[in-house]
Amino acid sequence: MDLTLKIWRQENAKAKGKFETYKVKDISPDSSFLEMLDVLNQQLIEDNVAVPVCFDHDCREGICGMCGLYINGRPHGPDTAVTTCQLHMRKFNDGDTIVIEPWRAKPFPIIKDLVVDRSAFDKIIEAGGYVSVNTGGIPDANAIPIPKKDADISMDAAACIGCGACVASCKNASAMLFVAAKVSQFAHLPQGKVEAKDRVKNMIAKMDELGFGNCTNTGACEAECPKEISLTHIAKLNREFFAAKIL
Amino acid sequence: MSNIFSFSVGKKLIMSLMGLFLIAFLVVHLGINLTLIFCDTTDNFNIAANFMGTNIVVKVMEITLFGGFFLHIIYGLILSIQNMIARPVNYKVANNSQTSFFSKYMFHTAVIIGIFLVLHLFDFYIKAKFLHGAESVIINGEEMHDLGALVIERFQILWVDIVYIVALLGLAFHLHHGFQSAFQTIGLNHPVYTPIVKGLGLAYTILVPLGFILIPVIIYIQHS
């Protein structure tokens, strides 16, 4: 496959960025999107025309949440329920022009090129996305019965890898789906219910403080989430919040 | 801990509750308006309008209604401005994922409705209540404003009808997303009931604005 790539290049956080156009040839349809970028970077080094394009990646197995590119108007590209590393070039056509942008959100400042600082998510987790661990003996796994339905919902929420595609796709750059997943995964479990009220208030307060936008129930986050986190978790987040503030 | 309205989710709760109140109000408004085309005289419309303007319970509801509009608009503005700030640099390629289409234009449709609301309130509510813009009529021995005649007079003007219909279409698009979105914001999302709410929302979105639009269309045709 021969492709034209329009890629956002930005020297550092303060520099003014712009799109640069590159051409890559003989890309295998079976290669992943990141492998295609590896080929581009190798070509840039060998031809000595530009410094390699910076992009985030780690496991390349769709589970770490590090990769994240906004490809042709969609976070993680045109495929559904996959991360950028699991996106394959067969989803594109020979001769295509592909526009590659970084996540765009005020709380996700660009570090370089396509790499953004997503530590805002860490700060939200620090605000309450955990269960306080009391020291002592290891409890029996079956000591606290958990209904299968609740365990399933909790596991669905826990599938969130914190990649930030929800923020990237949202027209308001809202982090509600991320926060909802993190609140919901604990809210359905007895261990999480102990600190549920403080958790939801603190995490929403931190999300607001960091400058994420507000949810307008548009649904782009759900449509683009590589782990298919459902909007029902946002409704759960809202219920948890009202219960914490009103009841 | 700060109060509930300092949180984004708290502001959205107010927006959704006020939105649902306004949705309920529109049904009452439409019911009264429809008497103009389903009754032979404007008496029923005038009696209903007079009742709405004088009954003490309705007067309390009127304050709630104006408060509802005010809070819905103010919080809508605050949240929209925060949303714009949250993405200072836009994408080169706009997001084209499968989403609620009209939710992307809630602010735009809100501006249309807002402009219409100012015109509408001035043309009927303020003019009749404070500027003596409506004639008096005696129905069942009681003197009241002849608002029915005022409405019929207005709806014979083509540009008034066009503005009215455009505003109602804006309202329909606003409600198409707003109806079901309000339930989601309150936290009501259920695998069985949410599809029913969405269905009801769609029916409301079509039938209520259509009902409002039919009135000027019929009056214009009858008098031209």
CSV table of C-alpha atoms in Angstrom, one decimal:
chain,number,residue,atom,x,y,z
A,1,MET,CA,0.0,0.0,0.0
A,2,ASP,CA,1.2,3.5,-0.8
A,3,LEU,CA,-0.1,6.1,1.6
A,4,THR,CA,0.1,9.9,2.1
A,5,LEU,CA,0.4,10.9,5.8
A,6,LYS,CA,-0.5,14.3,7.2
A,7,ILE,CA,1.0,14.3,10.7
A,8,TRP,CA,1.0,16.9,13.4
A,9,ARG,CA,4.5,17.9,14.2
A,10,GLN,CA,5.3,20.0,17.3
A,11,GLU,CA,8.8,20.4,18.7
A,12,ASN,CA,7.8,20.7,22.3
A,13,ALA,CA,5.0,21.8,24.6
A,14,LYS,CA,5.5,25.5,23.9
A,15,ALA,CA,6.4,25.4,20.2
A,16,LYS,CA,3.9,26.2,17.5
A,17,GLY,CA,2.9,23.0,15.7
A,18,LYS,CA,1.9,22.3,12.1
A,19,PHE,CA,1.0,19.5,9.8
A,20,GLU,CA,3.7,17.9,7.7
A,21,THR,CA,3.1,15.6,4.8
A,22,TYR,CA,5.0,12.3,4.3
A,23,LYS,CA,4.7,9.5,1.8
A,24,VAL,CA,5.2,5.8,2.7
A,25,LYS,CA,5.4,3.0,0.1
A,26,ASP,CA,4.9,-0.8,0.1
A,27,ILE,CA,3.2,-1.0,3.5
A,28,SER,CA,1.8,-4.4,4.2
A,29,PRO,CA,-2.0,-4.5,4.7
A,30,ASP,CA,-1.3,-6.9,7.6
A,31,SER,CA,1.0,-4.5,9.5
A,32,SER,CA,-0.4,-2.6,12.4
A,33,PHE,CA,-0.8,1.2,12.3
A,34,LEU,CA,2.1,1.6,14.7
A,35,GLU,CA,4.3,-0.6,12.5
A,36,MET,CA,3.4,1.6,9.6
A,37,LEU,CA,4.7,4.6,11.7
A,38,ASP,CA,7.8,2.6,12.5
A,39,VAL,CA,8.4,2.2,8.8
A,40,LEU,CA,7.9,5.9,8.3
A,41,ASN,CA,10.4,6.7,11.2
A,42,GLN,CA,13.0,4.4,9.8
A,43,GLN,CA,12.6,6.1,6.4
A,44,LEU,CA,12.9,9.5,8.0
A,45,ILE,CA,16.1,8.4,9.8
A,46,GLU,CA,17.7,6.8,6.7
A,47,ASP,CA,16.8,9.7,4.4
A,48,ASN,CA,17.8,12.2,7.0
A,49,VAL,CA,14.9,14.5,6.1
A,50,ALA,CA,13.4,15.0,9.6
A,51,VAL,CA,13.6,13.7,13.2
A,52,PRO,CA,11.3,10.7,13.8
A,53,VAL,CA,7.7,11.3,14.7
A,54,CYS,CA,7.1,10.9,18.4
A,55,PHE,CA,4.1,8.8,19.3
A,56,ASP,CA,3.1,6.9,22.5
A,57,HIS,CA,3.1,3.1,22.6
A,58,ASP,CA,4.0,0.3,25.0
A,59,CYS,CA,2.4,-3.1,25.0
A,60,ARG,CA,1.1,-3.1,21.4
A,61,GLU,CA,-1.4,-5.7,22.6
A,62,GLY,CA,-4.3,-3.3,23.2
A,63,ILE,CA,-4.2,-3.6,27.0
A,64,CYS,CA,-1.9,-0.9,28.4
A,65,GLY,CA,-3.7,2.3,27.2
A,66,MET,CA,-0.5,4.0,26.1
A,67,CYS,CA,-1.2,4.4,22.4
A,68,GLY,CA,-3.6,6.9,21.2
A,69,LEU,CA,-3.8,8.7,17.9
A,70,TYR,CA,-6.6,10.7,16.4
A,71,ILE,CA,-6.8,9.2,12.9
A,72,ASN,CA,-9.0,10.6,10.2
A,73,GLY,CA,-11.3,12.2,12.7
A,74,ARG,CA,-11.5,9.2,15.0
A,75,PRO,CA,-9.6,8.2,18.1
A,76,HIS,CA,-7.8,4.9,17.5
A,77,GLY,CA,-8.9,5.1,13.8
A,78,PRO,CA,-11.6,3.6,11.7
A,79,ASP,CA,-11.9,0.2,13.4
A,80,THR,CA,-14.2,-0.3,16.4
A,81,ALA,CA,-13.3,-1.6,19.8
A,82,VAL,CA,-9.6,-1.6,19.2
A,83,THR,CA,-6.7,0.6,20.2
A,84,THR,CA,-4.3,2.2,17.7
A,85,CYS,CA,-1.8,-0.6,18.1
A,86,GLN,CA,-4.5,-3.2,17.2
A,87,LEU,CA,-5.6,-1.2,14.1
A,88,HIS,CA,-4.4,-2.8,10.9
A,89,MET,CA,-3.6,-1.2,7.6
A,90,ARG,CA,-6.1,-3.4,5.8
A,91,LYS,CA,-8.7,-1.0,7.2
A,92,PHE,CA,-7.3,1.6,4.7
A,93,ASN,CA,-7.1,1.7,1.0
A,94,ASP,CA,-4.1,1.9,-1.2
A,95,GLY,CA,-3.5,5.6,-2.1
A,96,ASP,CA,-5.4,6.9,1.0
A,97,THR,CA,-4.4,10.2,2.7
A,98,ILE,CA,-4.4,9.7,6.5
A,99,VAL,CA,-4.5,12.6,8.9
A,100,ILE,CA,-2.9,11.8,12.2
A,101,GLU,CA,-3.5,14.2,15.1
A,102,PRO,CA,-2.8,14.1,18.9
A,103,TRP,CA,-5.6,14.0,21.5
A,104,ARG,CA,-6.9,17.6,21.7
A,105,ALA,CA,-7.9,18.7,25.2
A,106,LYS,CA,-6.7,21.4,27.6
A,107,PRO,CA,-6.0,19.0,30.4
A,108,PHE,CA,-4.0,16.8,27.9
A,109,PRO,CA,-1.2,19.2,26.9
A,110,ILE,CA,1.1,18.1,23.9
A,111,ILE,CA,4.6,17.0,25.0
A,112,LYS,CA,5.9,16.5,21.5
A,113,ASP,CA,4.3,15.7,18.1
A,114,LEU,CA,1.6,13.1,18.8
A,115,VAL,CA,2.5,12.5,22.5
A,116,VAL,CA,0.2,14.1,25.1
A,117,ASP,CA,0.5,14.3,28.8
A,118,ARG,CA,-2.3,12.3,30.3
A,119,SER,CA,-1.3,12.6,33.9
A,120,ALA,CA,-4.6,14.4,34.5
A,121,PHE,CA,-6.1,10.9,34.6
A,122,ASP,CA,-3.6,9.9,37.3
A,123,LYS,CA,-4.7,12.9,39.4
A,124,ILE,CA,-8.3,11.9,39.1
A,125,ILE,CA,-7.4,8.4,40.3
A,126,GLU,CA,-5.4,9.8,43.1
A,127,ALA,CA,-8.5,11.7,44.2
A,128,GLY,CA,-10.4,8.5,45.0
A,129,GLY,CA,-10.1,5.8,42.3
A,130,TYR,CA,-8.9,3.2,44.8
A,131,VAL,CA,-10.0,1.1,47.7
A,132,SER,CA,-8.0,1.8,50.9
A,133,VAL,CA,-6.2,-1.3,52.0
A,134,ASN,CA,-6.3,-2.3,55.6
A,135,THR,CA,-3.4,-4.4,56.8
A,136,GLY,CA,-4.1,-7.8,58.3
A,137,GLY,CA,-4.6,-11.3,57.2
A,138,ILE,CA,-5.7,-12.3,53.7
A,139,PRO,CA,-9.5,-12.6,53.7
A,140,ASP,CA,-11.1,-15.7,52.3
A,141,ALA,CA,-12.1,-15.1,48.6
A,142,ASN,CA,-15.6,-16.3,49.2
A,143,ALA,CA,-16.2,-14.5,52.6
A,144,ILE,CA,-18.1,-11.7,50.9
A,145,PRO,CA,-20.6,-13.0,48.4
A,146,ILE,CA,-20.9,-10.9,45.3
A,147,PRO,CA,-23.8,-11.4,42.8
A,148,LYS,CA,-22.6,-12.5,39.4
A,149,LYS,CA,-24.5,-9.6,37.8
A,150,ASP,CA,-22.7,-7.0,39.9
A,151,ALA,CA,-19.3,-8.7,39.3
A,152,ASP,CA,-19.9,-8.6,35.6
A,153,ILE,CA,-20.9,-4.9,35.5
A,154,SER,CA,-17.8,-4.1,37.7
A,155,MET,CA,-15.6,-6.1,35.4
A,156,ASP,CA,-17.0,-4.3,32.3
A,157,ALA,CA,-16.2,-1.0,33.9
A,158,ALA,CA,-12.7,-2.2,35.0
A,159,ALA,CA,-11.9,-2.9,31.3
A,160,CYS,CA,-11.1,0.8,31.0
A,161,ILE,CA,-7.5,1.2,30.1
A,162,GLY,CA,-7.4,5.0,30.6
A,163,CYS,CA,-6.3,5.7,27.1
A,164,GLY,CA,-8.2,9.0,26.9
A,165,ALA,CA,-10.1,8.2,23.7
A,166,CYS,CA,-13.3,9.3,25.5
A,167,VAL,CA,-11.9,12.7,26.1
A,168,ALA,CA,-10.4,12.9,22.6
A,169,SER,CA,-13.7,12.0,20.9
A,170,CYS,CA,-16.0,14.1,23.0
A,171,LYS,CA,-17.0,17.4,21.5
A,172,ASN,CA,-16.6,18.9,24.9
A,173,ALA,CA,-13.3,17.1,25.9
A,174,SER,CA,-15.2,15.6,28.8
A,175,ALA,CA,-13.7,12.8,30.9
A,176,MET,CA,-17.0,11.6,32.2
A,177,LEU,CA,-16.8,8.1,30.7
A,178,PHE,CA,-13.3,7.5,32.2
A,179,VAL,CA,-14.4,8.8,35.7
A,180,ALA,CA,-17.7,6.8,35.4
A,181,ALA,CA,-15.8,3.6,34.6
A,182,LYS,CA,-13.5,4.1,37.6
A,183,VAL,CA,-16.4,5.0,40.0
A,184,SER,CA,-18.7,2.2,38.7
A,185,GLN,CA,-16.1,-0.6,39.0
A,186,PHE,CA,-16.0,0.0,42.7
A,187,ALA,CA,-19.6,1.1,43.3
A,188,HIS,CA,-20.9,-2.4,42.3
A,189,LEU,CA,-18.6,-4.2,44.8
A,190,PRO,CA,-19.0,-4.4,48.6
A,191,GLN,CA,-15.4,-3.4,49.1
A,192,GLY,CA,-15.9,-0.2,47.1
A,193,LYS,CA,-19.1,0.8,48.7
A,194,VAL,CA,-17.4,1.7,52.0
A,195,GLU,CA,-15.7,4.8,50.5
A,196,ALA,CA,-18.2,5.3,47.6
A,197,LYS,CA,-19.6,8.7,48.7
A,198,ASP,CA,-16.2,10.4,49.1
A,199,ARG,CA,-14.9,8.7,46.0
A,200,VAL,CA,-17.5,10.0,43.6
A,201,LYS,CA,-17.4,13.6,45.0
A,202,ASN,CA,-13.6,13.8,45.1
A,203,MET,CA,-13.2,12.4,41.6
A,204,ILE,CA,-15.8,14.6,40.0
A,205,ALA,CA,-14.3,17.6,41.8
A,206,LYS,CA,-10.9,16.8,40.5
A,207,MET,CA,-12.2,16.2,37.0
A,208,ASP,CA,-13.8,19.7,37.1
A,209,GLU,CA,-10.8,21.3,38.6
A,210,LEU,CA,-8.5,19.9,35.9
A,211,GLY,CA,-10.6,21.7,33.2
A,212,PHE,CA,-12.2,18.8,31.4
A,213,GLY,CA,-15.5,19.7,29.6
A,214,ASN,CA,-19.0,18.6,30.6
A,215,CYS,CA,-20.9,15.6,29.4
A,216,THR,CA,-23.8,16.4,27.0
A,217,ASN,CA,-24.7,12.7,26.5
A,218,THR,CA,-23.6,12.8,22.9
A,219,GLY,CA,-22.3,9.3,23.0
A,220,ALA,CA,-19.0,9.8,21.0
A,221,CYS,CA,-17.1,8.4,24.0
A,222,GLU,CA,-19.1,5.2,24.0
A,223,ALA,CA,-18.8,4.8,20.2
A,224,GLU,CA,-15.0,5.3,20.2
A,225,CYS,CA,-14.0,3.5,23.5
A,226,PRO,CA,-11.7,0.7,22.6
A,227,LYS,CA,-13.0,-1.3,25.5
A,228,GLU,CA,-16.7,-0.5,24.8
A,229,ILE,CA,-17.4,1.1,28.1
A,230,SER,CA,-21.1,1.9,28.1
A,231,LEU,CA,-22.9,5.2,28.8
A,232,THR,CA,-24.9,3.3,31.5
A,233,HIS,CA,-21.8,3.8,33.7
A,234,ILE,CA,-22.2,7.5,33.4
A,235,ALA,CA,-25.8,7.2,34.6
A,236,LYS,CA,-24.4,5.1,37.5
A,237,LEU,CA,-21.9,7.8,38.2
A,238,ASN,CA,-24.7,10.4,38.3
A,239,ARG,CA,-26.8,8.3,40.6
A,240,GLU,CA,-23.8,7.8,42.9
A,241,PHE,CA,-23.1,11.5,43.0
A,242,PHE,CA,-26.7,12.5,43.8
A,243,ALA,CA,-26.8,9.8,46.5
A,244,ALA,CA,-23.6,11.2,48.0
A,245,LYS,CA,-24.7,14.8,47.9
A,246,ILE,CA,-28.4,14.6,48.5
A,247,LEU,CA,-29.1,11.5,50.6
B,1,MET,CA,-17.6,20.1,51.0
B,2,SER,CA,-18.9,22.6,48.5
B,3,ASN,CA,-22.5,22.6,47.5
B,4,ILE,CA,-23.9,20.4,44.8
B,5,PHE,CA,-24.2,23.2,42.2
B,6,SER,CA,-20.5,23.9,42.2
B,7,PHE,CA,-20.0,20.4,40.6
B,8,SER,CA,-20.5,20.0,36.8
B,9,VAL,CA,-22.8,17.1,37.5
B,10,GLY,CA,-24.9,19.2,39.9
B,11,LYS,CA,-25.3,22.0,37.3
B,12,LYS,CA,-26.3,19.3,34.8
B,13,LEU,CA,-28.9,18.0,37.2
B,14,ILE,CA,-30.5,21.5,37.4
B,15,MET,CA,-30.4,21.7,33.6
B,16,SER,CA,-32.2,18.4,33.2
B,17,LEU,CA,-34.8,18.9,35.9
B,18,MET,CA,-35.7,22.4,34.5
B,19,GLY,CA,-35.7,20.9,31.0
B,20,LEU,CA,-38.2,18.3,32.0
B,21,PHE,CA,-40.4,20.9,33.7
B,22,LEU,CA,-40.3,23.0,30.5
B,23,ILE,CA,-41.2,19.9,28.5
B,24,ALA,CA,-44.2,19.3,30.8
B,25,PHE,CA,-45.2,23.0,30.4
B,26,LEU,CA,-45.2,22.8,26.6
B,27,VAL,CA,-47.9,20.1,26.7
B,28,VAL,CA,-50.2,22.4,28.7
B,29,HIS,CA,-49.3,25.3,26.4
B,30,LEU,CA,-50.1,23.2,23.3
B,31,GLY,CA,-53.4,22.0,24.8
B,32,ILE,CA,-54.5,25.6,25.3
B,33,ASN,CA,-53.3,26.7,21.8
B,34,LEU,CA,-55.1,23.8,20.1
B,35,THR,CA,-58.5,25.2,21.2
B,36,LEU,CA,-57.9,27.9,18.6
B,37,ILE,CA,-58.3,25.5,15.8
B,38,PHE,CA,-60.6,22.9,17.4
B,39,CYS,CA,-63.1,25.3,18.9
B,40,ASP,CA,-65.5,27.6,16.9
B,41,THR,CA,-64.7,30.7,18.9
B,42,THR,CA,-61.7,32.0,20.8
B,43,ASP,CA,-63.6,31.9,24.1
B,44,ASN,CA,-62.0,28.7,25.4
B,45,PHE,CA,-58.5,30.0,24.6
B,46,ASN,CA,-59.2,33.3,26.3
B,47,ILE,CA,-60.7,31.6,29.4
B,48,ALA,CA,-57.7,29.3,29.6
B,49,ALA,CA,-55.3,32.2,29.1
B,50,ASN,CA,-57.1,34.2,31.7
B,51,PHE,CA,-57.0,31.3,34.1
B,52,MET,CA,-53.3,30.9,33.5
B,53,GLY,CA,-52.8,34.6,34.2
B,54,THR,CA,-54.9,34.9,37.4
B,55,ASN,CA,-55.0,31.5,39.2
B,56,ILE,CA,-52.8,31.6,42.3
B,57,VAL,CA,-51.4,28.1,41.8
B,58,VAL,CA,-50.6,28.8,38.2
B,59,LYS,CA,-49.0,32.1,39.3
B,60,VAL,CA,-46.6,30.2,41.6
B,61,MET,CA,-45.9,27.8,38.7
B,62,GLU,CA,-45.3,30.8,36.5
B,63,ILE,CA,-42.5,31.9,38.8
B,64,THR,CA,-41.1,28.4,38.7
B,65,LEU,CA,-41.3,28.5,35.0
B,66,PHE,CA,-39.4,31.7,34.6
B,67,GLY,CA,-36.9,30.5,37.2
B,68,GLY,CA,-36.6,27.3,35.2
B,69,PHE,CA,-35.9,29.1,32.0
B,70,PHE,CA,-33.4,31.4,33.7
B,71,LEU,CA,-31.5,28.5,35.4
B,72,HIS,CA,-31.6,26.3,32.3
B,73,ILE,CA,-30.2,29.2,30.2
B,74,ILE,CA,-27.6,30.4,32.7
B,75,TYR,CA,-26.2,26.9,33.5
B,76,GLY,CA,-26.4,26.0,29.8
B,77,LEU,CA,-24.2,29.0,29.1
B,78,ILE,CA,-21.7,28.3,31.9
B,79,LEU,CA,-21.4,24.6,30.9
B,80,SER,CA,-21.1,25.5,27.2
B,81,ILE,CA,-18.3,28.1,27.8
B,82,GLN,CA,-16.4,25.5,30.0
B,83,ASN,CA,-16.8,23.0,27.1
B,84,MET,CA,-15.3,25.5,24.6
B,85,ILE,CA,-12.4,26.2,26.9
B,86,ALA,CA,-11.7,22.5,27.4
B,87,ARG,CA,-10.6,22.2,23.8
B,88,PRO,CA,-8.7,25.3,22.8
B,89,VAL,CA,-7.3,23.8,19.6
B,90,ASN,CA,-9.7,22.0,17.3
B,91,TYR,CA,-9.0,18.9,15.2
B,92,LYS,CA,-8.2,19.3,11.5
B,93,VAL,CA,-10.6,16.4,10.8
B,94,ALA,CA,-13.9,16.7,12.8
B,95,ASN,CA,-15.1,13.6,14.7
B,96,ASN,CA,-17.4,11.6,12.5
B,97,SER,CA,-18.3,8.8,14.9
B,98,GLN,CA,-21.9,7.5,15.3
B,99,THR,CA,-23.4,9.8,17.9
B,100,SER,CA,-26.6,11.7,18.8
B,101,PHE,CA,-26.7,14.1,15.9
B,102,PHE,CA,-28.7,16.9,17.4
B,103,SER,CA,-26.7,16.9,20.7
B,104,LYS,CA,-23.9,18.5,18.7
B,105,TYR,CA,-26.2,21.5,17.9
B,106,MET,CA,-27.9,22.0,21.3
B,107,PHE,CA,-26.2,25.4,21.7
B,108,HIS,CA,-27.2,26.5,18.2
B,109,THR,CA,-30.8,25.4,18.6
B,110,ALA,CA,-30.9,27.0,22.1
B,111,VAL,CA,-29.9,30.3,20.5
B,112,ILE,CA,-32.8,30.0,18.0
B,113,ILE,CA,-35.2,29.2,20.8
B,114,GLY,CA,-33.8,32.0,23.0
B,115,ILE,CA,-34.3,34.6,20.3
B,116,PHE,CA,-37.8,33.3,19.7
B,117,LEU,CA,-38.6,33.4,23.4
B,118,VAL,CA,-37.8,37.1,23.6
B,119,LEU,CA,-39.9,37.9,20.6
B,120,HIS,CA,-42.7,35.6,21.8
B,121,LEU,CA,-42.8,37.0,25.4
B,122,PHE,CA,-42.8,40.6,24.1
B,123,ASP,CA,-45.4,39.9,21.4
B,124,PHE,CA,-48.0,38.2,23.7
B,125,TYR,CA,-47.1,38.1,27.4
B,126,ILE,CA,-45.6,41.6,28.0
B,127,LYS,CA,-47.8,43.3,25.4
B,128,ALA,CA,-51.0,41.9,26.9
B,129,LYS,CA,-50.0,42.1,30.5
B,130,PHE,CA,-48.2,45.4,30.8
B,131,LEU,CA,-48.7,47.4,27.5
B,132,HIS,CA,-52.4,47.0,27.1
B,133,GLY,CA,-51.7,45.6,23.6
B,134,ALA,CA,-54.8,43.3,23.6
B,135,GLU,CA,-58.4,44.3,23.4
B,136,SER,CA,-60.8,43.4,26.2
B,137,VAL,CA,-63.6,40.9,25.9
B,138,ILE,CA,-66.4,39.8,28.3
B,139,ILE,CA,-66.9,36.1,28.5
B,140,ASN,CA,-69.4,34.6,31.0
B,141,GLY,CA,-69.7,38.1,32.6
B,142,GLU,CA,-65.9,38.3,33.2
B,143,GLU,CA,-63.7,40.9,31.5
B,144,MET,CA,-60.4,39.5,30.2
B,145,HIS,CA,-57.8,40.2,27.4
B,146,ASP,CA,-58.8,39.0,24.0
B,147,LEU,CA,-55.6,37.1,23.4
B,148,GLY,CA,-57.2,34.7,21.0
B,149,ALA,CA,-57.9,37.6,18.6
B,150,LEU,CA,-54.3,38.8,19.0
B,151,VAL,CA,-52.9,35.4,18.1
B,152,ILE,CA,-55.2,35.0,15.1
B,153,GLU,CA,-54.2,38.5,13.9
B,154,ARG,CA,-50.5,37.7,14.3
B,155,PHE,CA,-50.7,34.4,12.5
B,156,GLN,CA,-52.2,36.0,9.4
B,157,ILE,CA,-48.8,37.7,8.9
B,158,LEU,CA,-46.6,35.4,6.7
B,159,TRP,CA,-43.2,36.4,8.2
B,160,VAL,CA,-44.5,35.9,11.7
B,161,ASP,CA,-45.6,32.4,10.7
B,162,ILE,CA,-42.2,31.6,9.1
B,163,VAL,CA,-40.3,32.8,12.2
B,164,TYR,CA,-42.6,30.8,14.4
B,165,ILE,CA,-42.2,27.6,12.3
B,166,VAL,CA,-38.4,28.0,12.2
B,167,ALA,CA,-38.3,28.4,16.0
B,168,LEU,CA,-40.5,25.4,16.5
B,169,LEU,CA,-38.2,23.3,14.3
B,170,GLY,CA,-35.3,24.5,16.4
B,171,LEU,CA,-37.3,23.5,19.5
B,172,ALA,CA,-37.9,20.0,17.9
B,173,PHE,CA,-34.2,19.5,17.3
B,174,HIS,CA,-33.4,20.7,20.8
B,175,LEU,CA,-35.9,18.3,22.4
B,176,HIS,CA,-34.9,15.4,20.2
B,177,HIS,CA,-31.7,15.2,22.3
B,178,GLY,CA,-32.9,17.0,25.4
B,179,PHE,CA,-35.7,14.7,26.3
B,180,GLN,CA,-33.7,11.4,26.6
B,181,SER,CA,-30.6,13.3,27.7
B,182,ALA,CA,-32.4,14.6,30.8
B,183,PHE,CA,-33.2,11.1,31.9
B,184,GLN,CA,-29.6,10.0,31.4
B,185,THR,CA,-28.3,13.0,33.4
B,186,ILE,CA,-30.7,12.2,36.3
B,187,GLY,CA,-29.1,8.7,36.3
B,188,LEU,CA,-32.1,6.9,34.8
B,189,ASN,CA,-30.6,4.5,32.3
B,190,HIS,CA,-32.1,1.0,32.1
B,191,PRO,CA,-31.8,-1.7,29.5
B,192,VAL,CA,-35.6,-2.0,29.3
B,193,TYR,CA,-36.9,1.5,30.1
B,194,THR,CA,-34.4,3.6,28.3
B,195,PRO,CA,-35.5,2.5,24.8
B,196,ILE,CA,-39.1,3.3,25.9
B,197,VAL,CA,-38.0,6.8,27.1
B,198,LYS,CA,-36.2,7.3,23.7
B,199,GLY,CA,-39.3,6.3,21.9
B,200,LEU,CA,-41.5,8.6,24.0
B,201,GLY,CA,-39.0,11.4,23.4
B,202,LEU,CA,-39.1,10.9,19.6
B,203,ALA,CA,-42.9,10.9,19.7
B,204,TYR,CA,-42.9,14.1,21.8
B,205,THR,CA,-40.3,15.7,19.6
B,206,ILE,CA,-42.5,15.1,16.5
B,207,LEU,CA,-46.0,15.6,17.9
B,208,VAL,CA,-45.7,18.6,20.1
B,209,PRO,CA,-43.8,20.9,17.7
B,210,LEU,CA,-46.1,19.7,14.9
B,211,GLY,CA,-49.1,20.6,17.0
B,212,PHE,CA,-47.7,24.1,17.5
B,213,ILE,CA,-46.8,24.5,13.8
B,214,LEU,CA,-50.3,23.4,12.6
B,215,ILE,CA,-52.0,26.3,14.4
B,216,PRO,CA,-50.4,29.2,12.4
B,217,VAL,CA,-50.6,27.1,9.2
B,218,ILE,CA,-54.3,26.5,9.6
B,219,ILE,CA,-55.1,30.1,10.7
B,220,TYR,CA,-53.1,31.5,7.7
B,221,ILE,CA,-54.9,29.2,5.2
B,222,GLN,CA,-58.3,30.0,6.7
B,223,HIS,CA,-57.8,33.8,6.5
B,224,SER,CA,-56.0,34.0,3.1
